[in-house]
Short mmCIF file of C-alpha atoms in Angstrom, two decimals:
data_model
loop_
_atom_site.label_atom_id
_atom_site.label_comp_id
_atom_site.label_asym_id
_atom_site.label_seq_id
_atom_site.Cartn_x
_atom_site.Cartn_y
_atom_site.Cartn_z
CA MET A 1 35.61 1.63 34.98
CA ASP A 2 33.71 3.62 37.82
CA LEU A 3 30.36 3.87 36.60
CA CYS A 4 28.09 6.71 37.57
CA THR A 5 24.48 5.85 38.86
CA CYS A 6 21.20 7.88 38.89
CA PRO A 7 19.86 8.53 42.60
CA GLN A 8 16.33 8.25 41.26
CA CYS A 9 16.30 4.79 38.84
CA GLU A 10 19.92 3.26 39.66
CA LYS A 11 20.60 3.51 35.90
CA CYS A 12 24.26 3.65 35.15
CA PHE A 13 26.37 5.67 33.00
CA THR A 14 29.76 5.55 31.55
CA SER A 15 30.05 9.59 32.39
CA ARG A 16 28.96 12.32 34.34
CA SER A 17 27.93 14.30 31.32
CA LYS A 18 25.54 11.74 30.25
CA LEU A 19 24.23 11.47 33.51
CA LYS A 20 23.41 14.81 33.68
CA HIS A 21 22.12 14.54 30.56
CA HIS A 22 19.90 11.45 31.76
CA MET A 23 18.46 13.53 34.58
CA ASN A 24 16.34 15.82 32.74
CA VAL A 25 14.36 12.77 32.61
CA HIS A 26 13.49 13.14 36.25
CA SER A 27 13.49 17.04 36.48
CA GLY A 28 10.82 17.28 33.91
CA LYS A 29 12.76 19.70 31.77
CA TYR A 30 11.58 18.36 28.31
CA ALA A 31 8.43 17.39 29.10
CA CYS A 32 5.74 16.80 26.33
CA GLY A 33 2.87 18.69 26.52
CA GLU A 34 -0.09 16.07 25.08
CA CYS A 35 0.89 13.15 27.32
CA GLY A 36 3.43 13.97 29.86
CA LYS A 37 5.91 11.85 28.52
CA ASN A 38 9.73 13.23 29.72
CA PHE A 39 12.72 13.09 27.67
CA SER A 40 16.59 13.78 28.43
CA SER A 41 17.13 16.58 25.31
CA GLY A 42 15.21 18.99 23.29
CA GLN A 43 15.55 16.85 20.57
CA ALA A 44 14.10 13.86 21.61
CA LEU A 45 11.29 15.68 22.65
CA ARG A 46 10.66 17.26 18.90
CA VAL A 47 11.13 13.79 17.92
CA HIS A 48 8.33 12.31 19.93
CA SER A 49 5.97 15.35 19.12
CA ARG A 50 5.66 14.08 15.70
CA THR A 51 3.38 10.89 17.00
CA HIS A 52 0.50 13.63 18.24
CA SER A 53 1.08 15.96 15.14
CA GLY A 54 1.33 13.16 12.48
CA GLU A 55 4.28 14.99 11.10
CA LYS A 56 6.31 12.87 8.85
CA PRO A 57 9.09 15.10 6.89
CA PHE A 58 11.65 12.20 5.60
CA ALA A 59 10.28 10.62 2.00
CA CYS A 60 11.46 7.32 0.58
CA GLU A 61 12.68 8.31 -3.07
CA ILE A 62 11.42 5.14 -4.17
CA CYS A 63 7.82 4.37 -3.03
CA SER A 64 6.94 7.77 -1.28
CA LYS A 65 6.59 6.40 2.38
CA ARG A 66 7.22 8.88 5.18
CA PHE A 67 8.75 8.85 7.97
CA ARG A 68 9.02 10.70 11.40
CA GLN A 69 13.06 10.18 11.92
CA ILE A 70 15.64 9.94 9.76
CA GLY A 71 17.09 6.49 10.87
CA MET A 72 13.62 4.98 10.29
CA LEU A 73 13.70 6.11 6.61
CA THR A 74 17.61 4.65 6.43
CA ALA A 75 16.27 1.51 7.70
CA HIS A 76 13.33 1.53 5.36
CA ASN A 77 15.40 2.28 2.23
CA ARG A 78 17.16 -1.45 2.98
CA SER A 79 13.69 -2.84 2.21
CA HIS A 80 14.50 -1.93 -1.45
CA SER A 81 18.14 -2.52 -2.00
CA GLY A 82 17.86 -5.73 0.29
CA GLU A 83 21.04 -4.75 2.20
CA LYS A 84 21.34 -6.50 5.51
CA PRO A 85 24.41 -5.57 7.29
CA TYR A 86 23.87 -6.86 10.67
CA LYS A 87 25.09 -10.64 10.64
CA CYS A 88 24.30 -13.05 13.34
CA HIS A 89 27.80 -14.82 14.36
CA VAL A 90 26.06 -18.02 15.54
CA CYS A 91 23.72 -19.08 12.75
CA ASP A 92 24.55 -16.33 9.72
CA LYS A 93 21.20 -14.88 9.74
CA ALA A 94 21.24 -11.46 8.91
CA PHE A 95 19.58 -8.27 9.55
CA SER A 96 18.62 -4.80 8.16
CA GLN A 97 19.07 -3.46 11.64
CA SER A 98 21.10 -3.64 14.45
CA THR A 99 18.10 -3.60 17.26
CA THR A 100 16.59 -6.71 15.35
CA LEU A 101 20.04 -8.38 15.53
CA THR A 102 20.08 -7.67 19.19
CA SER A 103 16.63 -9.33 19.69
CA HIS A 104 17.82 -12.17 17.54
CA MET A 105 20.57 -12.55 19.74
CA ARG A 106 18.62 -13.73 22.54
CA VAL A 107 17.61 -16.50 21.10
CA HIS A 108 20.96 -17.97 21.43
CA THR A 109 21.79 -16.65 24.61
CA GLY A 110 18.42 -17.41 26.11
CA ASP A 111 18.25 -13.93 27.81
CA ARG A 112 15.04 -12.57 28.61
CA PRO A 113 15.43 -9.11 30.04
CA HIS A 114 11.68 -7.66 30.26
CA ASN A 115 10.18 -9.04 33.06
CA CYS A 116 6.40 -8.82 33.23
CA PRO A 117 5.60 -7.15 37.06
CA ALA A 118 2.11 -9.05 37.20
CA CYS A 119 3.37 -12.58 36.50
CA SER A 120 6.96 -14.41 36.63
CA ARG A 121 7.25 -14.76 32.89
CA SER A 122 10.04 -12.88 30.94
CA PHE A 123 11.01 -11.90 27.24
CA HIS A 124 13.19 -11.49 24.52
CA THR A 125 11.71 -7.84 23.47
CA SER A 126 9.55 -5.24 24.89
CA GLY A 127 7.23 -5.89 22.23
CA GLN A 128 6.53 -9.24 23.09
CA LEU A 129 5.93 -8.01 27.07
CA ARG A 130 3.47 -5.41 26.16
CA GLN A 131 1.16 -8.01 23.58
CA HIS A 132 1.74 -10.41 27.00
CA LYS A 133 0.32 -7.55 29.22
CA ARG A 134 -2.46 -6.75 26.83
CA ASP A 135 -3.53 -10.41 26.34
CA THR A 136 -3.25 -11.75 29.50
CA HIS A 137 -3.52 -9.30 32.37
CA THR A 138 -5.81 -6.18 30.98
CA ASN A 139 -8.88 -7.76 31.32
CA ALA A 140 -10.27 -4.20 31.72
CA THR A 141 -9.46 -3.68 28.01
CA ARG A 142 -11.22 -6.87 26.67
CA ASP A 143 -14.10 -5.13 28.49
CA LYS A 144 -14.26 -1.96 27.50
CA PRO A 145 -16.96 -1.22 24.73
CA ARG A 146 -15.74 -0.96 21.26
CA PRO A 147 -17.28 2.52 19.87
CA TYR A 148 -15.18 3.09 16.78
CA VAL A 149 -16.47 1.03 14.34
CA CYS A 150 -14.29 0.58 10.46
CA THR A 151 -17.07 1.81 7.88
CA VAL A 152 -15.53 -0.80 5.37
CA CYS A 153 -14.87 -3.91 7.25
CA GLU A 154 -17.19 -3.28 10.39
CA LYS A 155 -14.49 -4.28 12.63
CA ARG A 156 -14.71 -2.10 16.33
CA TYR A 157 -11.90 -0.72 18.26
CA VAL A 158 -11.64 1.02 21.80
CA ARG A 159 -9.60 3.51 20.57
CA LYS A 160 -9.94 6.13 17.62
CA GLN A 161 -6.27 6.04 16.84
CA SER A 162 -6.23 2.03 16.36
CA LEU A 163 -9.14 2.56 13.73
CA THR A 164 -7.28 5.03 12.59
CA ILE A 165 -4.23 2.59 12.04
CA HIS A 166 -6.56 -0.04 10.58
CA GLN A 167 -7.89 1.99 7.99
CA THR A 168 -4.62 2.70 6.46
CA LEU A 169 -5.06 -1.16 5.28
CA HIS A 170 -8.25 -0.15 3.09
CA ASN A 171 -6.99 3.02 1.91
CA ARG A 172 -3.37 2.02 0.88
CA ASP A 173 -2.42 1.16 -2.54
CA TRP A 174 -1.81 -2.26 -2.68
CA CYS A 175 0.91 -4.17 -4.49
CA THR A 176 -0.68 -7.33 -6.35
CA CYS A 177 1.35 -10.43 -7.77
CA PRO A 178 1.00 -10.70 -11.32
CA GLN A 179 0.93 -14.46 -11.55
CA CYS A 180 -1.26 -15.31 -8.55
CA ASP A 181 -3.24 -12.13 -7.87
CA LYS A 182 -2.02 -12.04 -3.86
CA ARG A 183 -1.71 -8.61 -2.74
CA PHE A 184 0.91 -7.11 -0.31
CA THR A 185 1.60 -3.75 1.61
CA SER A 186 4.79 -3.12 0.17
CA ARG A 187 7.05 -3.91 -2.99
CA SER A 188 9.80 -5.17 -0.74
CA LEU A 189 7.09 -7.85 0.74
CA LEU A 190 5.83 -8.30 -3.04
CA GLY A 191 9.63 -8.96 -3.83
CA ARG A 192 9.79 -11.47 -1.53
CA HIS A 193 6.82 -13.18 -2.54
CA MET A 194 7.93 -13.53 -6.09
CA ASN A 195 11.02 -15.74 -4.65
CA ILE A 196 8.06 -18.56 -4.91
CA HIS A 197 7.45 -18.27 -8.30
CA SER A 198 11.02 -17.85 -9.54
CA ARG A 199 11.88 -20.85 -7.81
CA LYS A 200 14.95 -19.21 -5.94
CA TYR A 201 14.26 -20.93 -3.09
CA GLY A 202 13.40 -24.66 -4.07
CA CYS A 203 13.49 -27.53 -1.81
CA ALA A 204 15.61 -30.12 -3.35
CA GLU A 205 13.53 -33.16 -1.90
CA CYS A 206 10.03 -32.39 -2.98
CA GLY A 207 10.50 -29.15 -5.34
CA LYS A 208 8.32 -27.02 -2.90
CA ASN A 209 9.25 -23.34 -3.19
CA PHE A 210 9.68 -20.82 -0.63
CA SER A 211 9.86 -16.80 -0.71
CA THR A 212 12.91 -16.81 1.81
CA SER A 213 16.09 -18.87 2.63
CA GLN A 214 15.08 -18.92 6.03
CA ALA A 215 11.62 -20.58 5.52
CA LEU A 216 13.54 -23.27 3.26
CA THR A 217 15.91 -23.88 5.91
CA LEU A 218 13.16 -24.64 8.52
CA HIS A 219 11.14 -26.79 5.74
CA GLY A 220 14.24 -28.84 5.19
CA ARG A 221 13.99 -30.23 8.87
CA LEU A 222 10.99 -31.96 7.99
CA HIS A 223 13.03 -34.21 5.66
CA SER A 224 16.17 -34.28 7.83
CA GLY A 225 14.02 -34.76 10.86
CA GLU A 226 16.47 -32.08 12.55
CA LYS A 227 14.43 -30.77 15.57
CA PRO A 228 17.04 -28.68 17.43
CA PHE A 229 14.55 -27.06 20.31
CA GLU A 230 13.94 -29.13 23.03
CA CYS A 231 11.27 -28.98 25.81
CA GLU A 232 12.72 -28.82 29.15
CA ILE A 233 9.80 -30.49 30.82
CA CYS A 234 9.08 -33.49 28.62
CA SER A 235 11.64 -33.70 26.74
CA LYS A 236 9.79 -33.36 23.37
CA ARG A 237 11.37 -31.64 20.28
CA PHE A 238 10.66 -29.14 17.70
CA ALA A 239 12.20 -27.89 14.38
CA GLN A 240 11.29 -24.34 15.20
CA SER A 241 11.32 -22.03 18.36
CA GLY A 242 7.77 -20.97 17.94
CA ASN A 243 6.56 -24.37 18.18
CA LEU A 244 8.43 -24.85 21.49
CA VAL A 245 6.75 -21.76 22.57
CA ALA A 246 2.91 -22.80 21.77
CA HIS A 247 3.78 -26.48 23.28
CA ARG A 248 5.23 -25.26 26.74
CA ARG A 249 1.81 -23.80 27.00
CA THR A 250 0.24 -27.35 27.05
CA HIS A 251 2.27 -27.62 30.39
CA THR A 252 1.27 -24.16 31.98
CA GLY A 253 -2.30 -24.35 30.64
CA GLN A 254 -1.72 -20.66 29.57
CA LYS A 255 -4.22 -19.47 26.78
CA PRO A 256 -3.32 -15.49 26.31
CA PHE A 257 -5.01 -15.03 23.11
CA GLN A 258 -9.12 -14.35 24.23
CA CYS A 259 -11.79 -14.04 21.76
CA HIS A 260 -13.36 -10.10 22.40
CA MET A 261 -16.64 -11.43 21.29
CA CYS A 262 -17.12 -14.64 23.73
CA ASP A 263 -15.57 -15.83 26.42
CA ARG A 264 -12.93 -18.42 24.61
CA ALA A 265 -9.34 -18.45 24.90
CA PHE A 266 -6.61 -19.75 22.94
CA SER A 267 -2.57 -21.15 23.20
CA GLN A 268 -1.72 -19.75 19.84
CA SER A 269 -2.99 -16.46 17.86
CA SER A 270 -3.84 -19.01 14.55
CA ASP A 271 -6.30 -20.37 16.49
CA LEU A 272 -7.86 -17.22 17.61
CA LYS A 273 -7.77 -15.96 13.94
CA ARG A 274 -9.60 -19.22 12.91
CA HIS A 275 -12.13 -18.87 15.46
CA ILE A 276 -12.87 -15.05 14.85
CA ARG A 277 -14.10 -16.30 11.51
CA VAL A 278 -17.11 -18.28 13.63
CA HIS A 279 -18.15 -14.97 14.32
CA THR A 280 -17.78 -12.89 11.47
CA ARG A 281 -18.82 -15.85 8.97
CA GLU A 282 -15.82 -15.12 6.83
CA GLU A 283 -15.16 -18.18 4.95
CA THR A 284 -12.43 -17.60 2.82
CA HIS A 285 -11.45 -21.17 1.26
CA ALA A 286 -13.54 -22.40 -1.14
CA CYS A 287 -13.83 -25.93 -2.50
CA PRO A 288 -13.18 -26.11 -5.88
CA ALA A 289 -15.08 -29.20 -6.66
CA CYS A 290 -18.25 -28.32 -5.22
CA ASP A 291 -19.81 -24.84 -3.33
CA LYS A 292 -18.84 -25.37 0.42
CA THR A 293 -16.69 -22.66 1.51
CA PHE A 294 -14.55 -23.10 4.75
CA TYR A 295 -12.88 -20.90 7.68
CA ASP A 296 -9.37 -22.30 7.26
CA SER A 297 -7.47 -24.31 4.81
CA TYR A 298 -6.89 -27.16 6.96
CA LYS A 299 -10.61 -28.07 6.74
CA LEU A 300 -10.95 -27.42 3.00
CA VAL A 301 -7.67 -29.76 2.58
CA ARG A 302 -9.40 -32.31 4.99
CA HIS A 303 -12.80 -31.85 3.27
CA LYS A 304 -11.51 -32.60 -0.45
CA SER A 305 -9.36 -35.73 0.95
CA ARG A 306 -12.60 -36.98 2.50
CA VAL A 307 -15.39 -35.89 0.35
CA HIS A 308 -13.48 -35.93 -3.30
CA GLY A 309 -11.05 -38.45 -2.42
CA ASN A 310 -10.96 -41.70 -0.74
CA VAL A 311 -7.11 -41.91 -0.42
CA ARG A 312 -5.84 -42.71 2.91
CA PRO A 313 -1.95 -42.54 2.88
CA HIS A 314 -1.19 -43.11 6.88
CA HIS A 315 -1.32 -46.54 7.87
CA CYS A 316 -0.80 -47.82 11.46
CA PRO A 317 1.75 -50.10 12.06
CA TYR A 318 -0.04 -51.64 15.08
CA CYS A 319 -3.87 -52.60 13.58
CA GLY A 320 -3.63 -51.68 9.98
CA ALA A 321 -6.09 -48.89 10.50
CA ARG A 322 -5.69 -46.37 7.58
CA PHE A 323 -6.17 -42.22 8.18
CA HIS A 324 -6.19 -39.43 5.83
CA THR A 325 -3.47 -37.12 7.90
CA ARG A 326 -0.63 -37.64 9.79
CA ARG A 327 -2.34 -35.66 12.35
CA GLU A 328 -5.24 -38.24 12.90
CA LEU A 329 -2.74 -41.03 12.76
CA ARG A 330 -0.55 -39.52 15.35
CA PHE A 331 -3.84 -39.52 17.57
CA HIS A 332 -4.77 -42.52 17.10
CA LEU A 333 -1.25 -44.45 17.81
CA ALA A 334 -1.43 -42.85 21.45
CA VAL A 335 -3.92 -45.75 21.88
CA HIS A 336 -1.48 -48.33 21.33
CA THR A 337 1.59 -46.63 22.41
CA ASP A 338 -0.03 -45.53 25.76
CA THR A 339 1.97 -41.94 24.84
CA LYS A 340 0.65 -39.37 27.78
CA PRO A 341 2.44 -36.28 26.09
CA PHE A 342 0.19 -33.67 28.35
CA SER A 343 1.68 -34.00 31.99
CA CYS A 344 0.27 -31.87 34.85
CA SER A 345 2.46 -28.98 36.43
CA ARG A 346 0.83 -29.36 39.56
CA CYS A 347 1.70 -33.19 40.00
CA SER A 348 3.09 -36.04 37.92
CA ASP A 349 0.35 -37.21 36.22
CA CYS A 350 -0.17 -37.67 32.34
CA PHE A 351 -2.51 -37.40 30.02
CA ARG A 352 -3.42 -38.63 26.30
CA THR A 353 -5.42 -35.45 25.23
CA ARG A 354 -5.18 -31.79 26.49
CA TYR A 355 -8.97 -32.27 27.19
CA GLN A 356 -8.09 -34.68 29.69
CA LEU A 357 -5.39 -32.39 31.54
CA LYS A 358 -7.79 -29.57 31.40
CA ARG A 359 -10.61 -31.99 33.49
CA HIS A 360 -7.76 -32.92 35.79
CA LEU A 361 -6.57 -29.87 36.69
CA LEU A 362 -10.23 -28.46 37.51
CA GLU A 363 -10.93 -31.58 39.55
CA SER A 364 -7.79 -32.34 41.21
CA HIS A 365 -6.05 -28.92 41.84
CA SER A 366 -9.15 -26.49 41.24
CA HIS A 367 -6.91 -24.75 38.82
CA GLY A 368 -9.08 -22.84 36.35
CA THR A 369 -13.00 -22.18 36.12
CA TRP A 370 -15.84 -24.08 35.47
CA HIS A 371 -18.60 -23.42 33.59
CA ALA A 372 -21.96 -24.34 35.29
CA CYS A 373 -25.26 -24.26 34.46
CA ASP A 374 -27.86 -22.26 36.11
CA ILE A 375 -30.60 -23.96 35.72
CA CYS A 376 -29.33 -27.86 36.47
CA HIS A 377 -25.72 -27.07 38.00
CA LYS A 378 -24.16 -29.29 35.58
CA LYS A 379 -20.38 -28.29 35.02
CA PHE A 380 -18.65 -28.05 31.71
CA LEU A 381 -15.00 -27.38 30.62
CA ASP A 382 -15.61 -24.81 28.19
CA GLY A 383 -18.34 -22.07 27.68
CA CYS A 384 -18.97 -23.85 24.04
CA GLN A 385 -20.33 -26.90 25.66
CA LEU A 386 -22.55 -24.84 28.44
CA ARG A 387 -23.65 -22.74 25.24
CA THR A 388 -24.96 -26.28 23.52
CA HIS A 389 -26.04 -27.79 26.99
CA LEU A 390 -28.47 -24.87 27.44
CA LEU A 391 -30.17 -25.58 24.25
CA SER A 392 -31.62 -28.69 25.85
CA HIS A 393 -33.33 -26.80 28.72
CA GLN A 394 -34.77 -24.21 26.03
CA ASP A 395 -36.09 -27.37 23.64
CA VAL A 396 -34.23 -25.24 21.10
CA LYS A 397 -32.63 -28.01 18.12
CA PRO A 398 -31.11 -25.31 15.69
CA TYR A 399 -29.14 -28.20 13.32
CA VAL A 400 -31.88 -29.58 11.26
CA CYS A 401 -30.97 -32.32 8.59
CA SER A 402 -31.79 -31.51 5.13
CA ASP A 403 -32.91 -35.22 4.04
CA CYS A 404 -35.42 -35.52 7.06
CA PRO A 405 -37.40 -33.76 9.70
CA ARG A 406 -34.80 -34.51 12.76
CA ARG A 407 -33.39 -31.94 14.59
CA PHE A 408 -29.96 -31.97 16.98
CA TYR A 409 -28.60 -29.80 19.48
CA ALA A 410 -25.14 -30.20 18.74
CA ALA A 411 -23.48 -29.76 14.81
CA GLN A 412 -21.37 -33.01 15.65
CA ASN A 413 -24.48 -34.76 16.36
CA LEU A 414 -26.09 -33.83 13.23
CA LYS A 415 -23.25 -34.65 11.30
CA SER A 416 -23.16 -38.33 12.77
CA HIS A 417 -26.98 -38.87 11.71
CA GLN A 418 -26.38 -37.34 8.23
CA ALA A 419 -24.23 -40.73 7.82
CA VAL A 420 -27.13 -42.42 7.44
CA HIS A 421 -28.52 -40.65 4.28
CA SER A 422 -25.30 -40.87 2.94
CA ASP A 423 -23.21 -43.34 1.07
CA TYR A 424 -20.25 -42.02 2.24
CA LYS A 425 -18.10 -44.41 4.44
CA PRO A 426 -14.99 -42.45 6.28
CA PHE A 427 -14.11 -45.50 8.29
CA ILE A 428 -11.77 -48.24 6.86
CA CYS A 429 -10.90 -51.72 7.83
CA GLY A 430 -6.94 -52.01 8.21
CA LEU A 431 -6.95 -55.95 7.57
CA CYS A 432 -9.52 -56.28 4.60
CA ASN A 433 -9.85 -52.29 3.29
CA GLY A 434 -13.63 -52.84 4.21
CA LEU A 435 -15.57 -49.49 4.53
CA PHE A 436 -18.10 -48.43 7.18
CA LYS A 437 -20.22 -45.09 7.64
CA THR A 438 -19.56 -45.18 11.47
CA LYS A 439 -16.71 -45.73 14.02
CA GLY A 440 -18.42 -48.45 16.08
CA GLY A 441 -19.38 -50.17 12.82
CA VAL A 442 -15.92 -50.74 11.85
CA LYS A 443 -14.73 -51.51 15.62
CA GLU A 444 -17.20 -54.23 15.50
CA HIS A 445 -16.11 -55.81 12.24
CA PHE A 446 -12.51 -55.42 13.15
CA LYS A 447 -12.91 -57.82 16.12
CA LYS A 448 -14.56 -60.36 13.69
CA CYS A 449 -11.99 -59.50 11.20
CA CYS A 450 -8.99 -60.48 13.57
CA THR A 451 -10.61 -63.63 14.32
CA LEU A 452 -10.85 -64.69 10.58
CA TRP A 453 -7.27 -63.67 10.12
CA GLU A 454 -5.73 -65.77 13.21
CA PHE A 455 -8.00 -68.33 12.01
CA ASN A 456 -6.34 -68.54 8.49
#
């Protein structure tokens, strides 16, 4: 077939009539009076103008939600009916919209057609590209003032339109689960959540319930050990593609999620959300056994395990040390196995921790930015360390022990000191199960214990 090519943008069409239709975009025949955007037809311009006027003539008969286009309403109706007519022929996953299936197919093909003009990265969808450009390359956006403030939660925005969209979260009628009081923005999301209570998608191995079959399939890999996604740099494998994407950033050092309140950046959006609660003081996870609250669920689980229970189910096969979580054991095992999963992208060196890799990149390759003290010129890896250090020059010790007059520059130093006043002994000997208050104490004991075991 002979394709017809646009002389201005080189886009190809199957017929001259379609090319002629497209040329209206370049001629400016159908231009929006509000934002100047051009369209190929009067119909497309009229639909677009509704984004400015707010007109939504198509209403859902079930939940009364309104839409600008009839196609949007058709797709929305499937959220009530559960219909998913677009099915992936590779993994049998189904979707309610053809565009979602098209984006999903790129996971299998590896196609990333959306390229960032500022760097070499490419993306499956245009939305991912927009998010990347906002998070990585638009420093000016982060530095802009945020004059638009939500009167309910005091969250701030650069644009009035962003505030308006945010306020709909406070004004809408929430759909509440009758069993656990969890709230959802739509009936379809609530219906999906109810699958957890009805045990529609229950794991046959451990009995845990999920809201979708996809979530159950992903969970099943924990039991089967299946990890279909492999890192092309270090060959580490993962159960989910999202985990692989996040892992790749340990090699590149990329941290696209930056806090707008301070200079800290993160490789994952979930880490940024947890960090934001440090500024907002939002502690949503409360311990049922005491009055203590936490920023995230992981810290609550760790607190309950360490403070209200002394169970250490994770056992080191090399030295017998016991740990509360698999994560703690995994970090500990690196001491015995000499595993170094963090590799430098500039040379062949590998490291046990991300912190060591970051220091190496700064010291050996000048990749990144040191945070230097203006008074003594001492350098630090991140702004948090620098802010703690500056307190030593100001002779400010904000962390006060509740049991004695001693004060400390850092929260970690206070936490270590409080072991003196407490009977809590978080460190256990893997040979004799003896408990100790400090890591140094258990290390010293372990040397003697090993000698006794060898003698016996």
